[in-house]
Amino acid sequence: MNNINKKTYILFLLIIFLSSAYIKFFNASYVFTSYDDIGVITLFKSFLGEKIINLNFIFFEKKIILDEIFFSDFENNILLSSFIFWDWTYAPLQYIFYLFFDIANQDFQTKIFLSRLPSIIFSLLSMACFLIIMNKLRFNKITKLISLCILAYSFNVNVHSNHAAPYSAYIFSGFFGLLNLLNYNKKNYSKKYLLFNNISLYLSYSNIVLFL
């Protein structure tokens, strides 16, 4: 059983990845929503009144007025991820991708789908990252296929992939951090390790443990 041939192994990998992608994309804009889900693109909708932020650095001064005009079409604003970081508990990096989707000018169902698309992509990337980790640890083919199935068809993983909250990004960031740790070399890899881990912190704050 452990001597599964390469063609059969690759065929099963393709089936797992393609079926998992289908599960994650199918009806992604029609599954249930919650405040934690679509809150990331509605958080600023309830902003009332006016708030003034004065930025004063040595060579830079800027006054930012937060009001209804500032938040119009804010889904397409580069500051959306910063606002989520400031006013929510979520890691902000995932929401940079909203800049490419023009979410503010989409119909409701498309808006829901696009707000969840980064989660779907991160969920699929998690599978690829997990497979690379298992390859590096020299797991046998059967163990890799079974482990990948558990991740690919997990109910929670698939629900989170259809969620605008960054839970799928957390999973990917954890796997990516472990992979980064496996590739760590004090002499040749320290700068890259620090760079990648610093970036991953903005996908998942829990990756701070990889600095310990």
CSV table of C-alpha atoms in Angstrom, one decimal:
chain,number,residue,atom,x,y,z
A,1,MET,CA,0.0,0.0,0.0
A,2,ASN,CA,2.9,2.4,0.8
A,3,ASN,CA,4.3,1.6,-2.7
A,4,ILE,CA,1.7,3.6,-4.6
A,5,ASN,CA,3.0,4.4,-8.0
A,6,LYS,CA,3.8,8.0,-9.0
A,7,LYS,CA,1.0,8.3,-11.6
A,8,THR,CA,-1.6,7.1,-9.2
A,9,TYR,CA,-0.3,9.5,-6.5
A,10,ILE,CA,-0.4,12.5,-8.9
A,11,LEU,CA,-3.9,11.5,-10.0
A,12,PHE,CA,-5.2,11.5,-6.4
A,13,LEU,CA,-3.5,14.8,-5.7
A,14,LEU,CA,-5.2,16.4,-8.7
A,15,ILE,CA,-8.6,14.9,-7.6
A,16,ILE,CA,-8.1,16.3,-4.1
A,17,PHE,CA,-7.1,19.8,-5.2
A,18,LEU,CA,-9.7,20.1,-7.9
A,19,SER,CA,-12.6,18.7,-5.8
A,20,SER,CA,-11.5,21.0,-2.9
A,21,ALA,CA,-11.4,24.0,-5.2
A,22,TYR,CA,-14.9,23.1,-6.4
A,23,ILE,CA,-16.2,22.9,-2.9
A,24,LYS,CA,-14.7,26.2,-2.0
A,25,PHE,CA,-15.9,28.1,-5.1
A,26,PHE,CA,-19.3,26.5,-5.4
A,27,ASN,CA,-22.0,28.8,-4.0
A,28,ALA,CA,-19.4,30.9,-2.2
A,29,SER,CA,-21.7,34.0,-2.4
A,30,TYR,CA,-24.8,32.2,-1.2
A,31,VAL,CA,-23.7,30.5,2.1
A,32,PHE,CA,-24.8,32.1,5.4
A,33,THR,CA,-23.2,35.3,6.5
A,34,SER,CA,-22.5,36.7,9.9
A,35,TYR,CA,-21.3,40.0,11.3
A,36,ASP,CA,-17.8,38.7,11.5
A,37,ASP,CA,-18.0,37.7,7.9
A,38,ILE,CA,-19.2,40.7,6.0
A,39,GLY,CA,-18.4,43.1,8.8
A,40,VAL,CA,-15.1,43.9,7.1
A,41,ILE,CA,-16.8,45.7,4.2
A,42,THR,CA,-19.6,47.2,6.3
A,43,LEU,CA,-17.7,48.3,9.4
A,44,PHE,CA,-17.3,51.9,8.2
A,45,LYS,CA,-20.9,52.1,6.9
A,46,SER,CA,-22.2,53.0,10.4
A,47,PHE,CA,-19.6,55.7,11.0
A,48,LEU,CA,-21.4,58.9,12.1
A,49,GLY,CA,-20.1,62.3,12.9
A,50,GLU,CA,-16.5,63.4,12.3
A,51,LYS,CA,-13.2,62.4,13.7
A,52,ILE,CA,-9.9,64.4,13.0
A,53,ILE,CA,-6.6,62.6,13.0
A,54,ASN,CA,-3.5,64.8,13.1
A,55,LEU,CA,-0.3,63.2,11.8
A,56,ASN,CA,2.8,65.1,12.8
A,57,PHE,CA,6.2,63.8,12.0
A,58,ILE,CA,9.5,65.5,11.6
A,59,PHE,CA,9.2,66.1,7.8
A,60,PHE,CA,5.5,65.4,7.4
A,61,GLU,CA,2.2,66.9,8.6
A,62,LYS,CA,-1.2,65.7,7.6
A,63,LYS,CA,-4.7,66.2,8.9
A,64,ILE,CA,-7.2,63.4,8.0
A,65,ILE,CA,-10.9,64.1,8.6
A,66,LEU,CA,-13.0,60.9,9.0
A,67,ASP,CA,-16.6,61.6,7.9
A,68,GLU,CA,-19.2,60.3,5.6
A,69,ILE,CA,-17.5,61.8,2.5
A,70,PHE,CA,-14.2,60.1,3.5
A,71,PHE,CA,-15.9,56.7,3.8
A,72,SER,CA,-17.8,56.9,0.5
A,73,ASP,CA,-16.6,53.9,-1.7
A,74,PHE,CA,-14.2,53.0,1.0
A,75,GLU,CA,-14.2,49.4,-0.1
A,76,ASN,CA,-11.8,50.5,-2.9
A,77,ASN,CA,-9.6,52.7,-0.7
A,78,ILE,CA,-6.0,51.7,0.1
A,79,LEU,CA,-6.7,52.6,3.7
A,80,LEU,CA,-9.3,49.9,4.2
A,81,SER,CA,-6.9,47.4,5.6
A,82,SER,CA,-5.4,50.1,7.9
A,83,PHE,CA,-8.9,50.9,9.1
A,84,ILE,CA,-9.7,47.2,9.8
A,85,PHE,CA,-6.4,47.0,11.7
A,86,TRP,CA,-7.3,50.1,13.7
A,87,ASP,CA,-11.0,49.3,14.5
A,88,TRP,CA,-11.1,45.5,14.5
A,89,THR,CA,-9.1,42.5,15.8
A,90,TYR,CA,-8.3,41.1,12.4
A,91,ALA,CA,-4.9,41.0,10.8
A,92,PRO,CA,-5.1,43.5,7.9
A,93,LEU,CA,-2.9,42.2,5.0
A,94,GLN,CA,-5.7,40.1,3.3
A,95,TYR,CA,-7.8,43.2,2.7
A,96,ILE,CA,-5.2,44.8,0.4
A,97,PHE,CA,-6.5,42.6,-2.3
A,98,TYR,CA,-9.8,44.4,-2.3
A,99,LEU,CA,-8.1,47.2,-4.2
A,100,PHE,CA,-8.1,45.0,-7.3
A,101,PHE,CA,-11.8,44.0,-7.1
A,102,ASP,CA,-13.7,47.3,-7.3
A,103,ILE,CA,-16.0,45.9,-4.7
A,104,ALA,CA,-17.9,49.2,-4.1
A,105,ASN,CA,-19.3,49.1,-7.6
A,106,GLN,CA,-20.5,45.5,-7.7
A,107,ASP,CA,-24.0,44.1,-7.1
A,108,PHE,CA,-24.6,42.4,-3.7
A,109,GLN,CA,-23.9,38.8,-4.6
A,110,THR,CA,-20.7,39.7,-6.5
A,111,LYS,CA,-19.6,41.9,-3.6
A,112,ILE,CA,-20.0,39.0,-1.2
A,113,PHE,CA,-18.1,36.6,-3.5
A,114,LEU,CA,-15.2,39.0,-4.1
A,115,SER,CA,-14.9,39.8,-0.4
A,116,ARG,CA,-14.5,36.1,0.3
A,117,LEU,CA,-12.2,35.3,-2.7
A,118,PRO,CA,-8.9,36.0,-0.8
A,119,SER,CA,-10.0,33.4,1.8
A,120,ILE,CA,-10.7,30.8,-0.9
A,121,ILE,CA,-7.2,31.5,-2.4
A,122,PHE,CA,-5.5,31.3,0.9
A,123,SER,CA,-7.3,28.1,1.7
A,124,LEU,CA,-6.0,26.5,-1.5
A,125,LEU,CA,-2.5,27.8,-0.9
A,126,SER,CA,-2.6,26.3,2.6
A,127,MET,CA,-3.1,22.9,1.0
A,128,ALA,CA,-0.1,23.4,-1.3
A,129,CYS,CA,2.0,24.7,1.6
A,130,PHE,CA,1.0,21.7,3.8
A,131,LEU,CA,2.0,19.3,1.0
A,132,ILE,CA,5.4,20.9,0.6
A,133,ILE,CA,5.9,20.6,4.4
A,134,MET,CA,5.0,16.9,4.3
A,135,ASN,CA,7.4,16.4,1.3
A,136,LYS,CA,10.2,18.1,3.3
A,137,LEU,CA,9.5,15.8,6.3
A,138,ARG,CA,9.6,12.8,3.9
A,139,PHE,CA,6.1,11.5,4.7
A,140,ASN,CA,5.1,8.5,2.6
A,141,LYS,CA,2.6,9.0,-0.2
A,142,ILE,CA,-0.4,7.4,1.6
A,143,THR,CA,0.1,9.5,4.7
A,144,LYS,CA,0.4,12.7,2.5
A,145,LEU,CA,-2.9,11.9,0.7
A,146,ILE,CA,-4.8,11.1,3.9
A,147,SER,CA,-3.5,14.2,5.7
A,148,LEU,CA,-4.3,16.3,2.6
A,149,CYS,CA,-7.8,14.9,2.5
A,150,ILE,CA,-8.4,15.8,6.1
A,151,LEU,CA,-7.4,19.4,5.4
A,152,ALA,CA,-9.2,19.6,2.0
A,153,TYR,CA,-12.6,18.3,3.2
A,154,SER,CA,-12.7,19.6,6.7
A,155,PHE,CA,-16.0,21.3,7.3
A,156,ASN,CA,-14.5,24.2,9.3
A,157,VAL,CA,-11.7,24.8,6.7
A,158,ASN,CA,-14.3,25.0,3.9
A,159,VAL,CA,-16.6,27.3,5.9
A,160,HIS,CA,-13.7,29.6,6.7
A,161,SER,CA,-12.8,29.7,3.0
A,162,ASN,CA,-16.3,31.1,2.4
A,163,HIS,CA,-15.8,33.8,5.0
A,164,ALA,CA,-14.5,37.3,4.5
A,165,ALA,CA,-12.8,37.1,7.9
A,166,PRO,CA,-9.1,36.1,7.6
A,167,TYR,CA,-9.3,32.6,9.2
A,168,SER,CA,-8.1,31.0,6.0
A,169,ALA,CA,-5.2,33.4,5.9
A,170,TYR,CA,-4.4,32.4,9.5
A,171,ILE,CA,-4.1,28.8,8.5
A,172,PHE,CA,-2.0,29.6,5.5
A,173,SER,CA,0.2,31.9,7.5
A,174,GLY,CA,0.8,29.2,10.1
A,175,PHE,CA,1.8,26.6,7.4
A,176,PHE,CA,3.9,29.2,5.7
A,177,GLY,CA,5.7,30.1,8.9
A,178,LEU,CA,6.4,26.4,9.6
A,179,LEU,CA,7.8,26.0,6.1
A,180,ASN,CA,9.9,29.1,6.6
A,181,LEU,CA,11.2,27.6,9.8
A,182,LEU,CA,12.1,24.4,8.1
A,183,ASN,CA,14.1,26.3,5.6
A,184,TYR,CA,15.8,28.4,8.2
A,185,ASN,CA,19.6,28.5,8.2
A,186,LYS,CA,21.4,30.8,10.6
A,187,LYS,CA,24.2,31.6,8.2
A,188,ASN,CA,22.4,32.0,4.9
A,189,TYR,CA,18.7,32.4,5.6
A,190,SER,CA,18.3,34.7,8.6
A,191,LYS,CA,17.4,37.9,6.6
A,192,LYS,CA,14.9,36.1,4.4
A,193,TYR,CA,13.4,34.3,7.5
A,194,LEU,CA,12.9,37.6,9.3
A,195,LEU,CA,11.4,39.3,6.2
A,196,PHE,CA,8.9,36.5,5.5
A,197,ASN,CA,7.9,36.2,9.1
A,198,ASN,CA,7.4,40.0,9.4
A,199,ILE,CA,5.1,39.9,6.4
A,200,SER,CA,3.3,36.9,7.7
A,201,LEU,CA,2.5,38.7,11.0
A,202,TYR,CA,0.1,41.0,9.0
A,203,LEU,CA,-1.7,37.8,7.9
A,204,SER,CA,-1.8,36.3,11.4
A,205,TYR,CA,-0.6,37.9,14.6
A,206,SER,CA,-0.1,34.4,16.1
A,207,ASN,CA,3.0,34.0,13.9
A,208,ILE,CA,4.8,36.0,16.5
A,209,VAL,CA,5.6,32.6,18.2
A,210,LEU,CA,7.9,31.9,15.2
A,211,PHE,CA,10.3,34.6,16.5
A,212,LEU,CA,10.7,32.9,19.9
